[in-house]
């Protein structure tokens, strides 16, 4: 039985082309039906073109849903949600609320996606502030889930405890980690290290039934020591963007170093395959985007620079997210604290 | 006229060998006299060995100063400062206070170095909280100075404004940046983005005479958009350790990818020179360690894993720091706000 996933066709930097190709890729290779939301006059000719050559009976299940507007990366979240009442995000999320689809994917404006999802889907019982989570690649191959990475600044200890339950359930139900090790992002492992927020949160997390291992540091995001890391959204967003900035510098610097000598140019050719593997190991798109946790519905936000493959991975993760019934399991966990 | 620099001989993970070799390297190549502080019974035979082969008149100016104790990485800062009254850090910093040396370098416990320096040297007039700064490598080659990266959690807006003046003077006087662009670390460029601290700090920074460019993000730490970035010490420390963690993952991942195929092994050999250049471009040690700013004296903390070259660079930067009279220029700037 295929799962219905709504895809915002107008989200990514190069929308709608990566979305159309990613939707077809997903519909061909996964057990999903994809509903592309956006202006039909733009989407229909492109979709028809992309599906040319398929026989009618082999056509991958990709459908169009009309929305006359879309939210750009430059739009302010709160304002866009109010003023663009027929945006592709809003129309898509309504389909999830009405049960016409099980999950939602966008590669668009993260703040607007969170604001729209909060308004359209609403929060789960027991959740004060839904969170944006993301997975960091690690040296062990098993990703580390970090939340919040930007939806909520100035959190209080209760918010962080709720994030812990939300992350724990997502790690179990979607990432398939048996007994997720939970850490609190701080600036030293000792209990005495940290700021007022982490010092107040630490004893509360110790009291939970979660597999809490204590404070962890920025470097532990990449070494596989911990499966789920909770932090204030300001701190998590700084960590995420610092990592993105360094990854970009590494790419540029490596390319330039390799160009700089003739022997290393030959070396570069021979190392190409290795670099592809290396880049893939650090590639967020392989992990399928950032889940919005704590909402009444499964929603995934991909990177604005998403390509076809990243879009497909987003759809795959949204289907797993929706199929695992994470929302119900988060509500149950929060009710039985 | 050579500058006298005190070097904690017992700081680094492999102390005192990198310190002894780094001190000799610095004394041979820079216009400095290096005072190695630590237990003479350990240091004297090693120094004698390292200086064998030099004729008396060619001996680099490296001297021993007795200290019977030293602070380890495992020691708690506050406790070590109280209990180890004859530590190499304390004896070394006293030499700076007494004017017997112009600057201090350690590759030891950062927290203990800051605590000891605060106690022994004291803060500059107008400085409530001295800060730990560090330089991030960027794609333009000109480093970005970030403070605070760990000395102070739960800062208030006034602390951040003071950090801004301290960073501005260090960037001008030591990093030789003409009109440093100053940024406030936040989670979006717009004034409306951030947490309570950044929103309260933003208007205060706009009122200063500094070259303030507004909010910057984690990714701007590496792209050369900004020369000096101020932030709360908790946030800065998370950013620093996140960058260190990712840099380590990149190294491991690259090495493993290169090992994985025979052709890429050949490629790796040919690319070796390029990798050396690449790694150097990301190497903190080339920049000479993290300055403690806001104290009555020049103090530099290097990484615990410092090698000879990193120690030498730390001594070089301490000499530049001391020679530039940054303390006086910070006090003047704060007095004329």
XYZ file of C-alpha atoms in Angstrom:
674
model
C 0.000 0.000 0.000
C 1.783 3.182 -1.153
C 2.085 6.159 1.191
C 0.929 9.578 -0.047
C 3.528 12.311 0.321
C 3.020 15.986 -0.503
C 5.983 17.783 -2.035
C 6.221 21.578 -2.156
C 7.194 22.000 -5.825
C 8.354 25.603 -5.333
C 10.760 25.287 -2.405
C 14.344 24.780 -3.585
C 16.701 27.369 -5.033
C 16.209 25.857 -8.503
C 12.530 24.965 -8.099
C 10.606 23.334 -9.624
C 13.089 21.218 -11.634
C 14.776 19.282 -8.787
C 11.332 18.744 -7.235
C 9.807 17.342 -10.442
C 12.724 15.020 -11.134
C 13.047 14.037 -7.461
C 9.313 13.278 -7.276
C 9.530 10.996 -10.304
C 12.647 9.302 -8.938
C 10.867 8.660 -5.619
C 7.635 7.481 -7.227
C 9.588 5.059 -9.419
C 11.797 3.583 -6.709
C 9.847 3.850 -3.438
C 6.365 2.727 -2.422
C 5.000 6.295 -2.498
C 2.563 8.464 -4.436
C 3.862 12.033 -4.722
C 1.591 15.090 -4.815
C 3.456 18.064 -6.287
C 1.987 21.348 -5.032
C 2.391 24.611 -6.925
C 1.072 26.666 -9.871
C -0.271 24.208 -12.403
C 0.580 26.472 -15.329
C 4.272 26.198 -14.421
C 4.283 22.592 -13.306
C 2.084 20.832 -15.876
C 4.264 21.391 -18.976
C 7.426 20.496 -17.057
C 5.919 17.371 -15.573
C 4.550 16.297 -18.958
C 8.005 16.775 -20.475
C 9.686 14.840 -17.672
C 7.245 11.943 -18.023
C 7.533 11.693 -21.803
C 8.642 8.249 -22.856
C 6.811 6.441 -20.051
C 4.004 4.199 -21.272
C 0.694 4.993 -19.591
C 0.742 1.830 -17.457
C 4.373 2.480 -16.331
C 3.864 6.125 -15.375
C 5.195 6.776 -11.878
C 2.438 8.021 -9.530
C 3.123 11.774 -9.461
C 0.130 14.138 -9.265
C -0.344 17.893 -9.402
C -2.130 19.963 -6.764
C -2.876 23.605 -7.515
C -1.494 26.428 -5.356
C -1.274 29.901 -6.859
C 1.491 31.285 -4.609
C 4.756 30.235 -3.046
C 7.029 31.476 -0.275
C 10.569 32.499 -1.221
C 13.789 32.283 0.790
C 13.681 36.077 1.137
C 10.149 36.160 2.601
C 9.889 36.805 6.332
C 8.311 33.726 7.880
C 5.555 35.319 9.947
C 4.534 37.742 7.228
C 4.558 35.142 4.458
C 2.319 32.849 6.490
C -0.215 35.640 6.983
C -0.153 37.164 3.512
C 0.319 34.185 1.174
C -2.820 32.262 1.984
C -2.631 30.045 -1.081
C 1.066 29.212 -0.819
C 2.307 25.769 -1.881
C 3.459 25.134 1.718
C 0.082 25.953 3.188
C -1.916 23.998 0.599
C 0.437 21.020 1.007
C 0.303 20.999 4.799
C -3.509 21.247 4.685
C -3.530 17.983 2.731
C -1.661 16.373 5.623
C -4.046 17.836 8.187
C -7.039 16.555 6.207
C -5.541 13.073 5.956
C -5.226 13.232 2.176
C -1.469 12.727 2.541
C 0.701 11.229 5.276
C 3.707 13.495 5.079
C 5.021 16.801 3.729
C 8.376 17.735 2.187
C 9.795 21.128 1.233
C 13.247 22.402 0.310
C 12.094 25.937 0.973
C 12.277 28.616 3.653
C 12.768 26.771 6.964
C 11.283 29.461 9.173
C 8.186 29.741 6.996
C 7.809 25.948 6.890
C 7.894 25.778 10.692
C 5.495 28.694 11.120
C 3.059 27.321 8.540
C 3.250 23.796 9.948
C 2.576 25.052 13.476
C -0.461 26.953 12.261
C -1.877 24.311 9.922
C -0.978 21.084 11.751
C -0.745 22.302 15.347
C 1.468 20.902 18.104
C 1.228 17.491 19.741
C -0.247 17.234 23.227
C 2.492 17.953 25.770
C 4.673 19.892 23.305
C 5.118 23.615 24.027
C 7.513 24.343 21.175
C 7.952 22.102 18.125
C 11.601 21.763 17.101
C 13.706 21.590 13.973
C 16.026 18.581 14.107
C 18.861 17.605 11.820
C 21.301 14.748 11.488
C 25.047 15.237 11.590
C 27.289 12.698 9.843
C 29.718 10.864 12.155
C 32.908 8.868 11.828
C 31.042 5.688 12.803
C 28.518 5.999 9.973
C 25.549 6.229 12.353
C 24.209 9.799 12.309
C 23.688 12.005 15.356
C 20.307 13.757 15.628
C 20.521 17.317 16.975
C 17.590 19.452 18.079
C 16.686 22.284 18.166
C 18.747 23.735 15.307
C 16.922 26.978 14.737
C 13.222 27.053 15.432
C 13.452 28.200 19.053
C 15.771 30.697 20.701
C 15.828 31.335 24.448
C 14.539 27.912 25.456
C 13.836 26.981 29.061
C 14.761 23.654 30.712
C 11.257 22.221 30.151
C 11.585 22.875 26.391
C 14.855 20.944 26.328
C 13.322 18.016 28.213
C 10.504 17.897 25.658
C 13.076 18.005 22.841
C 14.774 15.037 24.489
C 11.618 12.925 24.342
C 10.888 14.037 20.782
C 14.419 13.214 19.617
C 14.460 9.902 21.438
C 11.268 8.755 19.707
C 12.410 9.931 16.260
C 15.766 8.173 16.703
C 14.021 4.932 17.712
C 11.121 4.956 15.274
C 12.691 6.487 12.155
C 16.469 6.232 12.497
C 16.052 2.714 13.986
C 18.488 3.253 16.854
C 17.650 0.753 19.602
C 18.382 2.635 22.812
C 19.478 6.120 21.765
C 22.189 7.735 23.889
C 21.006 11.229 24.746
C 23.367 14.140 25.422
C 22.993 17.776 26.466
C 25.125 20.130 24.359
C 27.476 22.009 26.671
C 31.083 23.211 26.897
C 32.572 20.427 28.990
C 31.604 16.959 30.150
C 31.600 17.690 33.865
C 28.260 18.618 35.422
C 29.773 21.906 36.586
C 30.456 23.050 32.988
C 27.877 24.959 31.005
C 25.571 27.951 31.203
C 22.552 28.631 33.395
C 20.223 26.784 30.995
C 22.283 23.592 30.790
C 22.943 23.547 34.537
C 19.201 23.790 35.214
C 18.365 21.211 32.544
C 20.923 18.564 33.542
C 19.152 17.329 36.703
C 15.786 17.259 34.895
C 17.208 15.043 32.141
C 18.779 12.746 34.752
C 15.317 12.233 36.270
C 13.804 11.038 32.977
C 13.620 7.416 31.859
C 15.744 8.308 28.827
C 19.237 6.917 28.193
C 20.886 10.194 29.228
C 24.701 10.222 29.174
C 25.195 13.804 30.451
C 26.889 16.814 28.885
C 28.464 16.471 25.461
C 30.564 18.960 23.481
C 30.530 20.332 19.942
C 33.094 17.781 18.843
C 30.829 14.925 19.941
C 28.383 15.841 17.173
C 30.691 14.042 14.735
C 32.337 11.198 16.643
C 29.415 8.858 17.243
C 29.583 9.135 21.052
C 25.934 10.146 21.250
C 22.793 9.531 19.170
C 20.529 12.437 20.161
C 21.739 15.872 21.290
C 19.445 18.545 22.707
C 20.231 22.246 22.844
C 18.701 25.699 22.675
C 17.766 26.560 19.070
C 20.144 29.523 18.877
C 23.096 27.369 19.917
C 22.076 24.496 17.633
C 21.697 26.807 14.666
C 25.132 28.350 15.245
C 26.622 24.826 15.433
C 24.857 23.743 12.232
C 25.915 26.805 10.254
C 29.460 26.643 11.609
C 29.655 23.057 10.349
C 28.223 24.074 6.967
C 30.702 26.933 6.704
C 33.675 24.730 7.494
C 32.473 22.004 5.100
C 32.349 24.614 2.354
C 35.826 25.890 3.220
C 37.161 22.319 3.163
C 35.719 21.752 -0.296
C 37.127 24.974 -1.716
C 40.476 24.574 -0.034
C 40.862 20.967 -1.132
C 39.995 21.786 -4.730
C 42.468 24.656 -4.814
C 45.240 22.656 -3.204
C 44.733 19.877 -5.726
C 44.864 22.284 -8.641
C 48.071 23.850 -7.457
C 50.631 21.389 -8.781
C 50.815 19.184 -11.854
C 51.593 16.016 -9.930
C 48.690 16.670 -7.622
C 46.445 17.212 -10.651
C 47.311 13.692 -11.743
C 46.782 12.623 -8.163
C 43.436 14.348 -8.125
C 42.253 12.401 -11.157
C 43.258 9.151 -9.563
C 41.706 10.129 -6.245
C 38.402 11.191 -7.754
C 36.528 8.111 -6.666
C 37.848 8.486 -3.153
C 36.718 12.120 -3.044
C 33.253 11.143 -4.189
C 33.064 8.678 -1.288
C 34.450 11.270 1.094
C 32.011 13.953 0.046
C 29.119 11.527 0.240
C 30.058 10.656 3.815
C 29.710 14.332 4.767
C 26.673 14.976 2.622
C 23.566 16.035 4.522
C 21.394 15.317 1.472
C 22.036 11.599 1.842
C 20.262 11.732 5.167
C 17.157 13.316 3.669
C 16.695 16.651 5.370
C 15.584 18.007 8.701
C 12.414 16.751 10.405
C 10.058 19.138 12.182
C 9.280 17.390 15.457
C 6.372 17.908 17.837
C 3.713 18.579 15.196
C 0.516 16.687 14.348
C 1.974 15.325 11.142
C 5.246 14.375 9.459
C 7.101 17.262 7.849
C 10.625 17.390 6.433
C 12.622 20.465 5.392
C 15.430 19.874 2.902
C 18.307 22.194 2.027
C 17.592 24.968 -0.462
C 20.352 23.602 -2.683
C 18.683 20.177 -2.853
C 19.153 18.223 -6.073
C 16.911 15.415 -7.407
C 18.532 12.876 -5.150
C 18.147 15.026 -2.033
C 14.460 15.566 -2.856
C 13.975 11.828 -3.276
C 15.699 11.179 0.039
C 13.445 13.764 1.668
C 10.398 11.917 0.338
C 11.807 8.609 1.564
C 12.389 10.007 5.068
C 8.941 11.660 5.143
C 7.383 8.287 4.257
C 9.350 6.557 7.025
C 8.495 9.370 9.440
C 4.775 9.148 8.580
C 4.714 5.353 8.571
C 6.358 5.079 11.993
C 3.591 7.040 13.697
C 6.144 9.098 15.615
C 3.595 11.692 16.700
C 1.557 9.191 18.693
C 4.668 7.728 20.269
C 5.925 11.208 21.289
C 2.563 12.023 22.884
C 2.580 8.722 24.766
C 6.160 9.263 25.976
C 5.388 12.803 27.171
C 2.212 11.630 28.915
C 4.126 8.915 30.806
C 7.107 10.993 31.920
C 66.250 44.481 21.524
C 64.892 40.955 22.175
C 61.530 40.517 23.915
C 61.372 38.250 26.968
C 58.644 35.591 26.725
C 57.756 33.104 29.463
C 56.806 29.633 28.305
C 54.985 27.164 30.547
C 57.164 24.091 29.958
C 54.577 21.691 31.388
C 51.433 22.603 29.446
C 51.074 20.441 26.334
C 49.923 16.831 26.164
C 53.514 15.741 25.472
C 55.216 18.300 27.720
C 57.980 19.234 28.092
C 59.480 18.013 24.780
C 57.504 20.203 22.325
C 58.038 23.164 24.658
C 61.817 22.677 24.837
C 62.197 22.223 21.086
C 59.720 25.027 20.327
C 61.536 27.390 22.696
C 64.867 26.699 20.988
C 63.283 27.128 17.552
C 61.808 30.476 18.602
C 64.995 31.700 20.276
C 66.992 30.804 17.161
C 64.675 32.382 14.607
C 62.876 35.246 16.363
C 64.119 38.228 18.332
C 63.063 36.693 21.666
C 64.557 35.299 24.870
C 62.519 32.369 26.159
C 62.102 31.562 29.855
C 61.013 27.950 30.289
C 59.112 27.470 33.548
C 58.846 24.111 35.278
C 60.677 21.615 37.510
C 64.368 22.102 36.896
C 65.188 18.464 37.601
C 63.036 17.455 34.627
C 63.896 20.344 32.340
C 67.654 20.795 32.845
C 68.849 17.435 31.437
C 66.430 17.675 28.488
C 67.434 21.241 27.683
C 71.121 20.372 27.938
C 70.577 17.461 25.548
C 68.618 19.622 23.100
C 71.321 22.298 23.108
C 74.222 19.881 22.605
C 76.221 20.765 19.528
C 75.714 24.517 19.869
C 78.911 26.428 20.561
C 78.629 28.614 23.653
C 78.502 31.854 21.632
C 75.776 30.443 19.306
C 73.521 29.106 22.064
C 69.946 30.320 21.549
C 68.736 32.380 24.532
C 66.583 29.845 26.416
C 66.598 29.980 30.226
C 65.111 27.877 33.001
C 62.851 29.167 35.766
C 62.024 26.862 38.660
C 58.432 25.883 39.457
C 57.849 22.729 41.490
C 54.267 21.999 40.319
C 52.163 22.082 37.186
C 48.472 22.040 36.323
C 47.187 19.124 34.241
C 44.354 19.014 31.714
C 42.342 17.014 34.239
C 42.701 19.574 37.035
C 39.651 21.722 37.753
C 40.614 25.313 37.025
C 39.443 26.985 40.225
C 40.808 24.279 42.469
C 44.178 24.055 40.697
C 44.649 27.790 41.015
C 44.028 27.629 44.755
C 45.953 24.459 45.581
C 48.953 24.524 43.244
C 50.593 27.696 44.459
C 53.935 26.977 42.788
C 52.525 25.894 39.414
C 54.452 26.685 36.233
C 51.501 28.831 35.052
C 51.440 30.891 38.200
C 55.218 31.354 38.397
C 55.287 32.283 34.700
C 52.457 34.798 34.926
C 54.066 36.376 37.988
C 57.141 37.104 35.853
C 54.885 39.039 33.474
C 53.235 40.933 36.316
C 56.646 41.853 37.737
C 57.876 43.070 34.347
C 60.549 40.378 34.085
C 58.893 39.150 30.888
C 56.590 40.782 28.350
C 54.347 37.854 27.489
C 53.252 34.378 28.577
C 52.556 31.224 26.552
C 51.057 27.904 27.633
C 49.673 24.893 25.755
C 47.987 23.747 28.934
C 44.559 23.756 30.582
C 42.690 26.768 29.134
C 40.352 27.271 32.067
C 43.216 27.193 34.538
C 45.261 29.574 32.389
C 42.401 32.077 32.338
C 41.722 31.740 36.062
C 45.403 32.076 36.959
C 45.916 35.005 34.599
C 42.903 36.838 36.034
C 44.230 36.364 39.549
C 47.893 37.123 38.852
C 47.639 39.800 36.151
C 44.204 41.277 36.862
C 41.812 42.847 34.359
C 42.293 46.050 32.382
C 40.371 49.157 33.449
C 36.907 49.040 31.892
C 36.922 45.258 31.395
C 34.411 43.281 33.456
C 35.206 39.876 32.006
C 38.431 39.054 30.158
C 37.800 36.843 27.121
C 39.369 33.925 25.310
C 39.706 34.707 21.614
C 40.698 32.462 18.755
C 41.275 32.810 15.039
C 39.331 30.783 12.480
C 40.914 30.120 9.089
C 38.986 31.522 6.118
C 38.835 30.989 2.377
C 40.402 34.410 1.798
C 43.506 33.606 3.851
C 42.848 36.426 6.336
C 41.754 34.903 9.649
C 38.586 35.784 11.559
C 39.000 36.526 15.270
C 36.178 35.165 17.450
C 35.561 35.993 21.097
C 34.536 34.801 23.602
C 35.142 31.105 22.887
C 34.812 29.664 26.327
C 35.838 31.843 29.221
C 32.416 33.386 29.890
C 28.951 31.839 29.783
C 25.750 33.853 30.250
C 27.186 37.169 29.072
C 25.181 40.373 29.109
C 25.113 42.987 26.297
C 27.732 45.149 28.046
C 30.162 42.175 28.120
C 29.727 41.721 24.362
C 30.333 45.421 23.705
C 33.564 45.189 25.720
C 34.565 42.087 23.742
C 33.985 44.100 20.567
C 36.475 46.788 21.629
C 38.977 44.174 22.806
C 38.731 42.221 19.542
C 38.918 45.360 17.431
C 42.162 46.462 19.086
C 43.746 43.004 18.872
C 42.795 42.744 15.190
C 44.332 46.158 14.461
C 47.430 45.969 16.627
C 48.419 42.305 16.325
C 46.640 40.849 13.272
C 47.383 44.112 11.374
C 43.873 44.471 9.945
C 43.334 48.143 9.046
C 39.644 48.711 9.786
C 38.311 45.428 11.169
C 34.743 44.551 10.187
C 32.929 43.567 13.369
C 29.994 41.136 13.456
C 27.624 39.815 16.113
C 27.189 36.039 15.936
C 23.506 35.277 15.407
C 21.203 32.983 13.427
C 20.302 35.273 10.550
C 21.490 38.549 9.095
C 18.301 40.502 9.682
C 18.100 42.555 12.873
C 14.980 40.609 13.867
C 16.888 37.296 13.976
C 18.601 36.128 17.136
C 18.013 35.561 20.820
C 17.314 38.010 23.628
C 21.046 38.675 24.148
C 21.839 39.469 20.516
C 18.713 41.600 20.089
C 19.694 43.673 23.134
C 23.330 43.891 22.033
C 22.728 44.889 18.405
C 21.667 48.523 19.060
C 24.535 48.995 21.532
C 27.084 47.864 18.936
C 25.519 50.175 16.332
C 26.104 53.110 18.702
C 29.836 52.429 19.004
C 32.501 53.963 16.780
C 33.471 50.464 15.645
C 33.113 49.217 12.053
C 30.046 47.132 12.921
C 28.438 45.246 10.018
C 25.529 43.687 11.972
C 24.552 40.084 12.588
C 26.665 37.330 11.053
C 26.085 33.572 11.001
C 28.150 30.481 11.803
C 29.101 30.084 8.169
C 30.607 33.579 8.101
C 33.336 32.416 10.485
C 35.080 30.823 7.483
C 34.268 32.964 4.455
C 36.192 36.141 5.198
C 33.063 38.353 5.364
C 33.992 39.601 8.805
C 37.240 40.150 10.757
C 36.066 40.123 14.379
C 33.043 38.213 15.695
C 31.668 38.636 19.209
C 29.445 36.135 21.005
C 28.581 34.697 24.376
C 31.332 32.314 25.546
C 29.025 29.286 25.632
C 27.993 29.826 22.017
C 31.560 30.559 20.882
C 32.884 27.457 22.579
C 30.221 25.271 20.952
C 31.113 26.782 17.556
C 34.843 26.211 18.116
C 34.442 22.605 19.229
C 31.957 21.879 16.446
C 34.553 23.115 13.959
C 37.267 21.015 15.612
C 35.026 17.952 15.553
C 34.206 18.359 11.885
C 37.848 19.018 10.986
C 38.760 15.754 12.682
C 35.992 13.882 10.857
C 37.179 15.345 7.557
C 40.721 14.160 8.208
C 39.667 10.639 9.158
C 37.150 10.362 6.381
C 39.561 11.628 3.739
C 42.295 9.258 4.861
C 39.944 6.293 4.781
C 38.492 7.191 1.410
C 41.985 7.492 -0.023
C 43.012 4.127 1.357
C 39.986 2.394 -0.074
C 41.102 1.768 -3.643
C 44.453 1.020 -5.235
C 44.203 3.764 -7.829
C 43.333 6.242 -5.148
C 46.339 5.072 -3.134
C 48.501 6.047 -6.054
C 46.502 9.234 -6.283
C 47.035 9.854 -2.604
C 50.794 9.646 -3.003
C 50.701 12.124 -5.846
C 48.339 14.417 -3.954
C 50.394 14.411 -0.772
C 51.843 17.843 -1.308
C 48.404 19.258 -1.987
C 47.070 17.700 1.217
C 49.887 19.202 3.197
C 48.930 22.621 1.812
C 45.250 21.944 2.471
C 45.819 20.837 6.034
C 48.068 23.778 6.695
C 45.353 26.157 5.503
C 43.020 24.733 8.156
C 45.659 24.417 10.840
C 45.045 26.507 13.928
C 48.649 26.007 15.037
C 49.869 28.153 12.153
C 48.016 31.071 13.683
C 49.738 30.642 17.022
C 47.046 29.933 19.585
C 44.322 31.784 21.403
C 44.978 35.147 23.076
C 43.494 35.986 26.465
C 42.154 39.511 26.037
C 41.334 42.109 28.660
C 44.178 41.276 31.066
C 47.099 43.400 32.274
C 49.584 41.457 30.182
C 49.922 39.398 27.009
C 48.975 35.743 27.402
C 48.488 33.070 24.726
C 46.967 29.606 25.154
C 47.951 27.017 22.551
C 46.285 23.697 21.818
C 47.191 20.765 24.079
C 48.353 18.847 21.021
C 50.833 21.591 20.070
C 54.041 20.486 18.375
C 57.366 22.381 18.248
C 56.149 24.584 15.429
C 52.894 25.474 17.211
C 54.849 26.382 20.346
C 57.163 28.579 18.311
C 54.181 30.284 16.675
C 52.662 30.852 20.105
C 55.873 32.547 21.213
C 55.909 34.653 18.051
C 52.314 35.788 18.602
C 52.944 36.479 22.306
C 55.890 38.673 21.311
C 53.763 40.555 18.762
C 50.928 40.829 21.315
C 53.299 42.188 23.973
C 55.152 44.475 21.567
C 51.941 46.053 20.257
C 50.901 47.294 23.681
C 47.338 46.071 23.108
C 46.359 46.439 26.757
C 46.902 50.191 26.769
C 45.061 50.585 23.488
C 42.071 48.560 24.802
C 41.907 50.711 27.929
C 42.045 53.883 25.856
C 39.329 52.630 23.506
C 37.057 51.661 26.408
C 37.651 54.989 28.140
C 36.694 56.925 24.972
C 33.564 54.950 24.037
